[in-house]
């Protein structure tokens, strides 16, 4: 059975309601967006040691995202904004399953032209709300490349607390790792 999900978050602008961020499934969007994001050297340098994804690695990533949705109901969703009545791809935001029940991994990757505009924080709030309130998560964890200072600011702004550094093989670096529990989220 194929499930279609579109999450639309609304905001007001000048007294009227407008779409701000639209979440879709990888199975419902062209793969060109995956290539556009993960083969962008400014994005990939924070995710991969060599700063690039091959075509096969992008294909594998989309396959895994779809598989995670089919099996666990979560993925790093492709996200879009409305710009002059057109949907513009800006990146991904979502959750991944972990081996622990009720615990998810949080992640956001944006195209560079959408950095420092509040999209990561806004999408992060939506994903945390969805994870805790709709999925019943007890804890959500996140990590970031130690050279990505904007990600650190975004995670702490969202209420994540630093836990420890953890080696991340794809970059060959120790990544700061953060956590937010349901109790901390609802009290934040």
PDB file of C-alpha atoms in Angstrom:
ATOM      1  CA  UNK A   1       0.000   0.000   0.000  1.00  0.00           C
ATOM      2  CA  UNK A   2       1.378   3.392  -1.013  1.00  0.00           C
ATOM      3  CA  UNK A   3       0.820   6.255   1.429  1.00  0.00           C
ATOM      4  CA  UNK A   4       0.960   9.860   0.312  1.00  0.00           C
ATOM      5  CA  UNK A   5       1.832  12.521   2.863  1.00  0.00           C
ATOM      6  CA  UNK A   6       2.097  16.252   2.439  1.00  0.00           C
ATOM      7  CA  UNK A   7       2.617  18.399   5.531  1.00  0.00           C
ATOM      8  CA  UNK A   8       1.864  22.062   4.977  1.00  0.00           C
ATOM      9  CA  UNK A   9       2.624  24.634   7.641  1.00  0.00           C
ATOM     10  CA  UNK A  10       0.864  27.974   7.500  1.00  0.00           C
ATOM     11  CA  UNK A  11       1.895  31.429   8.641  1.00  0.00           C
ATOM     12  CA  UNK A  12       0.402  34.873   8.275  1.00  0.00           C
ATOM     13  CA  UNK A  13       1.982  37.602   6.230  1.00  0.00           C
ATOM     14  CA  UNK A  14       0.430  41.044   6.018  1.00  0.00           C
ATOM     15  CA  UNK A  15      -2.832  39.742   7.452  1.00  0.00           C
ATOM     16  CA  UNK A  16      -3.205  36.883   4.979  1.00  0.00           C
ATOM     17  CA  UNK A  17      -2.389  33.205   5.439  1.00  0.00           C
ATOM     18  CA  UNK A  18       0.370  31.828   3.213  1.00  0.00           C
ATOM     19  CA  UNK A  19       2.197  28.505   2.900  1.00  0.00           C
ATOM     20  CA  UNK A  20       5.697  28.787   4.297  1.00  0.00           C
ATOM     21  CA  UNK A  21       7.150  25.274   4.144  1.00  0.00           C
ATOM     22  CA  UNK A  22       5.710  22.257   2.364  1.00  0.00           C
ATOM     23  CA  UNK A  23       6.922  18.747   3.230  1.00  0.00           C
ATOM     24  CA  UNK A  24       6.638  15.948   0.664  1.00  0.00           C
ATOM     25  CA  UNK A  25       7.799  12.355   0.260  1.00  0.00           C
ATOM     26  CA  UNK A  26      10.766  11.330  -1.884  1.00  0.00           C
ATOM     27  CA  UNK A  27       8.501   8.918  -3.759  1.00  0.00           C
ATOM     28  CA  UNK A  28       6.412  11.916  -4.899  1.00  0.00           C
ATOM     29  CA  UNK A  29       9.145  14.268  -6.155  1.00  0.00           C
ATOM     30  CA  UNK A  30      11.739  14.037  -8.945  1.00  0.00           C
ATOM     31  CA  UNK A  31      15.154  12.692  -7.939  1.00  0.00           C
ATOM     32  CA  UNK A  32      16.759  15.783  -9.472  1.00  0.00           C
ATOM     33  CA  UNK A  33      16.202  17.472  -6.117  1.00  0.00           C
ATOM     34  CA  UNK A  34      18.294  14.846  -4.340  1.00  0.00           C
ATOM     35  CA  UNK A  35      21.147  15.425  -6.784  1.00  0.00           C
ATOM     36  CA  UNK A  36      20.759  19.194  -6.458  1.00  0.00           C
ATOM     37  CA  UNK A  37      21.116  18.969  -2.672  1.00  0.00           C
ATOM     38  CA  UNK A  38      23.585  16.181  -1.955  1.00  0.00           C
ATOM     39  CA  UNK A  39      25.888  16.912  -4.869  1.00  0.00           C
ATOM     40  CA  UNK A  40      26.181  20.553  -3.876  1.00  0.00           C
ATOM     41  CA  UNK A  41      29.771  20.897  -2.571  1.00  0.00           C
ATOM     42  CA  UNK A  42      28.768  23.451   0.088  1.00  0.00           C
ATOM     43  CA  UNK A  43      26.232  20.968   1.527  1.00  0.00           C
ATOM     44  CA  UNK A  44      28.281  17.800   1.036  1.00  0.00           C
ATOM     45  CA  UNK A  45      31.376  19.196   2.772  1.00  0.00           C
ATOM     46  CA  UNK A  46      29.507  18.939   6.091  1.00  0.00           C
ATOM     47  CA  UNK A  47      28.258  15.397   5.431  1.00  0.00           C
ATOM     48  CA  UNK A  48      31.092  13.600   3.617  1.00  0.00           C
ATOM     49  CA  UNK A  49      34.845  13.449   4.174  1.00  0.00           C
ATOM     50  CA  UNK A  50      35.559  13.972   0.479  1.00  0.00           C
ATOM     51  CA  UNK A  51      32.861  16.664   0.197  1.00  0.00           C
ATOM     52  CA  UNK A  52      30.871  14.898  -2.496  1.00  0.00           C
ATOM     53  CA  UNK A  53      28.246  12.259  -3.199  1.00  0.00           C
ATOM     54  CA  UNK A  54      28.478  10.062  -6.300  1.00  0.00           C
ATOM     55  CA  UNK A  55      25.396   9.443  -8.428  1.00  0.00           C
ATOM     56  CA  UNK A  56      25.112   5.955  -6.916  1.00  0.00           C
ATOM     57  CA  UNK A  57      25.313   7.366  -3.373  1.00  0.00           C
ATOM     58  CA  UNK A  58      22.515   9.835  -4.108  1.00  0.00           C
ATOM     59  CA  UNK A  59      20.383   7.017  -5.570  1.00  0.00           C
ATOM     60  CA  UNK A  60      21.098   4.878  -2.484  1.00  0.00           C
ATOM     61  CA  UNK A  61      20.186   7.749  -0.185  1.00  0.00           C
ATOM     62  CA  UNK A  62      16.798   8.266  -1.858  1.00  0.00           C
ATOM     63  CA  UNK A  63      16.182   4.502  -1.744  1.00  0.00           C
ATOM     64  CA  UNK A  64      16.937   4.418   2.001  1.00  0.00           C
ATOM     65  CA  UNK A  65      14.734   7.460   2.684  1.00  0.00           C
ATOM     66  CA  UNK A  66      11.805   5.768   0.910  1.00  0.00           C
ATOM     67  CA  UNK A  67      12.500   2.479   2.687  1.00  0.00           C
ATOM     68  CA  UNK A  68      12.575   4.203   6.083  1.00  0.00           C
ATOM     69  CA  UNK A  69       9.230   5.800   5.349  1.00  0.00           C
ATOM     70  CA  UNK A  70       7.714   2.480   4.254  1.00  0.00           C
ATOM     71  CA  UNK A  71       9.031   0.661   7.323  1.00  0.00           C
ATOM     72  CA  UNK A  72       8.958   3.348  10.047  1.00  0.00           C
ATOM     73  CA  UNK A  73       6.865   6.251   8.738  1.00  0.00           C
ATOM     74  CA  UNK A  74       9.781   8.706   8.858  1.00  0.00           C
ATOM     75  CA  UNK A  75      12.314  10.144   6.439  1.00  0.00           C
ATOM     76  CA  UNK A  76      14.254  13.306   5.702  1.00  0.00           C
ATOM     77  CA  UNK A  77      11.386  14.883   3.751  1.00  0.00           C
ATOM     78  CA  UNK A  78      12.077  17.047   0.699  1.00  0.00           C
ATOM     79  CA  UNK A  79      10.948  20.548   1.664  1.00  0.00           C
ATOM     80  CA  UNK A  80       9.736  23.386  -0.509  1.00  0.00           C
ATOM     81  CA  UNK A  81       8.691  26.995  -0.067  1.00  0.00           C
ATOM     82  CA  UNK A  82       6.147  28.947  -2.051  1.00  0.00           C
ATOM     83  CA  UNK A  83       7.790  31.724  -4.001  1.00  0.00           C
ATOM     84  CA  UNK A  84       5.605  33.705  -6.394  1.00  0.00           C
ATOM     85  CA  UNK A  85       3.110  30.806  -6.509  1.00  0.00           C
ATOM     86  CA  UNK A  86       5.841  28.307  -7.430  1.00  0.00           C
ATOM     87  CA  UNK A  87       7.157  25.597  -5.131  1.00  0.00           C
ATOM     88  CA  UNK A  88      10.919  25.997  -4.734  1.00  0.00           C
ATOM     89  CA  UNK A  89      12.996  23.110  -3.372  1.00  0.00           C
ATOM     90  CA  UNK A  90      15.134  24.235  -0.420  1.00  0.00           C
ATOM     91  CA  UNK A  91      16.391  20.975   1.135  1.00  0.00           C
ATOM     92  CA  UNK A  92      15.314  18.217   3.500  1.00  0.00           C
ATOM     93  CA  UNK A  93      14.132  18.002   7.095  1.00  0.00           C
ATOM     94  CA  UNK A  94      12.947  15.053   9.090  1.00  0.00           C
ATOM     95  CA  UNK A  95      13.624  12.108  11.318  1.00  0.00           C
ATOM     96  CA  UNK A  96      15.263   8.715  11.006  1.00  0.00           C
ATOM     97  CA  UNK A  97      14.642   5.642  13.116  1.00  0.00           C
ATOM     98  CA  UNK A  98      17.239   4.415  15.591  1.00  0.00           C
ATOM     99  CA  UNK A  99      17.625   0.991  17.150  1.00  0.00           C
ATOM    100  CA  UNK A 100      16.018   2.312  20.341  1.00  0.00           C
ATOM    101  CA  UNK A 101      12.239   2.332  20.656  1.00  0.00           C
ATOM    102  CA  UNK A 102      10.823   5.882  20.852  1.00  0.00           C
ATOM    103  CA  UNK A 103      14.150   7.495  19.872  1.00  0.00           C
ATOM    104  CA  UNK A 104      14.693   9.215  16.522  1.00  0.00           C
ATOM    105  CA  UNK A 105      17.533  11.013  14.764  1.00  0.00           C
ATOM    106  CA  UNK A 106      16.804  14.569  13.586  1.00  0.00           C
ATOM    107  CA  UNK A 107      18.334  16.170  10.528  1.00  0.00           C
ATOM    108  CA  UNK A 108      18.107  19.148   8.206  1.00  0.00           C
ATOM    109  CA  UNK A 109      20.124  19.810   5.041  1.00  0.00           C
ATOM    110  CA  UNK A 110      19.442  23.036   3.142  1.00  0.00           C
ATOM    111  CA  UNK A 111      20.768  24.393  -0.121  1.00  0.00           C
ATOM    112  CA  UNK A 112      23.218  27.252   0.589  1.00  0.00           C
ATOM    113  CA  UNK A 113      21.011  29.945  -0.928  1.00  0.00           C
ATOM    114  CA  UNK A 114      18.505  29.227   1.873  1.00  0.00           C
ATOM    115  CA  UNK A 115      20.960  29.312   4.784  1.00  0.00           C
ATOM    116  CA  UNK A 116      20.626  32.021   7.470  1.00  0.00           C
ATOM    117  CA  UNK A 117      17.000  32.822   6.617  1.00  0.00           C
ATOM    118  CA  UNK A 118      15.287  30.990   9.481  1.00  0.00           C
ATOM    119  CA  UNK A 119      14.168  28.007   7.402  1.00  0.00           C
ATOM    120  CA  UNK A 120      16.209  25.460   9.407  1.00  0.00           C
ATOM    121  CA  UNK A 121      14.828  26.651  12.746  1.00  0.00           C
ATOM    122  CA  UNK A 122      11.291  26.799  11.416  1.00  0.00           C
ATOM    123  CA  UNK A 123      11.470  23.345   9.856  1.00  0.00           C
ATOM    124  CA  UNK A 124      13.142  22.058  13.023  1.00  0.00           C
ATOM    125  CA  UNK A 125      10.239  23.272  15.151  1.00  0.00           C
ATOM    126  CA  UNK A 126       7.778  21.542  12.836  1.00  0.00           C
ATOM    127  CA  UNK A 127       9.733  18.270  12.853  1.00  0.00           C
ATOM    128  CA  UNK A 128      10.114  18.252  16.647  1.00  0.00           C
ATOM    129  CA  UNK A 129       6.412  18.958  17.077  1.00  0.00           C
ATOM    130  CA  UNK A 130       5.544  16.144  14.663  1.00  0.00           C
ATOM    131  CA  UNK A 131       8.013  13.739  16.298  1.00  0.00           C
ATOM    132  CA  UNK A 132       6.895  14.314  19.864  1.00  0.00           C
ATOM    133  CA  UNK A 133       3.195  15.005  19.394  1.00  0.00           C
ATOM    134  CA  UNK A 134       2.291  12.758  16.452  1.00  0.00           C
ATOM    135  CA  UNK A 135       4.864   9.953  16.560  1.00  0.00           C
ATOM    136  CA  UNK A 136       5.123   9.732  20.352  1.00  0.00           C
ATOM    137  CA  UNK A 137       8.915  10.102  20.406  1.00  0.00           C
ATOM    138  CA  UNK A 138      10.469  10.035  23.864  1.00  0.00           C
ATOM    139  CA  UNK A 139      13.816  11.426  22.711  1.00  0.00           C
ATOM    140  CA  UNK A 140      15.190  12.984  19.537  1.00  0.00           C
ATOM    141  CA  UNK A 141      18.932  13.150  18.899  1.00  0.00           C
ATOM    142  CA  UNK A 142      20.981  15.180  16.456  1.00  0.00           C
ATOM    143  CA  UNK A 143      24.583  15.733  15.527  1.00  0.00           C
ATOM    144  CA  UNK A 144      26.465  18.178  13.346  1.00  0.00           C
ATOM    145  CA  UNK A 145      29.811  18.602  11.690  1.00  0.00           C
ATOM    146  CA  UNK A 146      32.015  20.469  14.192  1.00  0.00           C
ATOM    147  CA  UNK A 147      32.778  23.043  11.487  1.00  0.00           C
ATOM    148  CA  UNK A 148      29.106  23.882  10.992  1.00  0.00           C
ATOM    149  CA  UNK A 149      28.554  26.554  13.639  1.00  0.00           C
ATOM    150  CA  UNK A 150      25.121  27.519  12.307  1.00  0.00           C
ATOM    151  CA  UNK A 151      23.839  23.999  13.014  1.00  0.00           C
ATOM    152  CA  UNK A 152      25.044  24.235  16.608  1.00  0.00           C
ATOM    153  CA  UNK A 153      23.143  27.513  17.075  1.00  0.00           C
ATOM    154  CA  UNK A 154      20.000  26.089  15.492  1.00  0.00           C
ATOM    155  CA  UNK A 155      20.030  22.933  17.649  1.00  0.00           C
ATOM    156  CA  UNK A 156      20.518  24.841  20.896  1.00  0.00           C
ATOM    157  CA  UNK A 157      17.830  27.366  19.870  1.00  0.00           C
ATOM    158  CA  UNK A 158      15.445  24.427  19.383  1.00  0.00           C
ATOM    159  CA  UNK A 159      16.156  23.179  22.914  1.00  0.00           C
ATOM    160  CA  UNK A 160      18.640  20.392  22.206  1.00  0.00           C
ATOM    161  CA  UNK A 161      21.285  19.812  24.878  1.00  0.00           C
ATOM    162  CA  UNK A 162      24.862  18.781  24.131  1.00  0.00           C
ATOM    163  CA  UNK A 163      25.539  15.200  25.258  1.00  0.00           C
ATOM    164  CA  UNK A 164      28.930  14.101  23.878  1.00  0.00           C
ATOM    165  CA  UNK A 165      31.143  13.982  20.801  1.00  0.00           C
ATOM    166  CA  UNK A 166      30.702  10.925  18.606  1.00  0.00           C
ATOM    167  CA  UNK A 167      32.882   9.709  15.737  1.00  0.00           C
ATOM    168  CA  UNK A 168      31.037   9.957  12.428  1.00  0.00           C
ATOM    169  CA  UNK A 169      32.732   7.783   9.802  1.00  0.00           C
ATOM    170  CA  UNK A 170      31.400   9.576   6.684  1.00  0.00           C
ATOM    171  CA  UNK A 171      33.278  12.769   7.680  1.00  0.00           C
ATOM    172  CA  UNK A 172      36.064  11.168   9.717  1.00  0.00           C
ATOM    173  CA  UNK A 173      35.364  13.676  12.494  1.00  0.00           C
ATOM    174  CA  UNK A 174      33.976  13.644  16.004  1.00  0.00           C
ATOM    175  CA  UNK A 175      30.570  15.297  15.750  1.00  0.00           C
ATOM    176  CA  UNK A 176      28.942  17.054  18.707  1.00  0.00           C
ATOM    177  CA  UNK A 177      25.815  15.086  19.561  1.00  0.00           C
ATOM    178  CA  UNK A 178      22.694  16.567  21.133  1.00  0.00           C
ATOM    179  CA  UNK A 179      19.459  15.312  22.626  1.00  0.00           C
ATOM    180  CA  UNK A 180      16.040  16.627  23.525  1.00  0.00           C
ATOM    181  CA  UNK A 181      13.559  14.540  25.496  1.00  0.00           C
ATOM    182  CA  UNK A 182       9.801  14.836  25.351  1.00  0.00           C
ATOM    183  CA  UNK A 183       9.763  16.283  28.882  1.00  0.00           C
ATOM    184  CA  UNK A 184      12.328  18.950  27.955  1.00  0.00           C
ATOM    185  CA  UNK A 185      10.455  19.720  24.727  1.00  0.00           C
ATOM    186  CA  UNK A 186       7.083  20.266  26.389  1.00  0.00           C
ATOM    187  CA  UNK A 187       8.713  22.468  29.060  1.00  0.00           C
ATOM    188  CA  UNK A 188      10.735  24.502  26.529  1.00  0.00           C
TER     189      UNK A 188
END
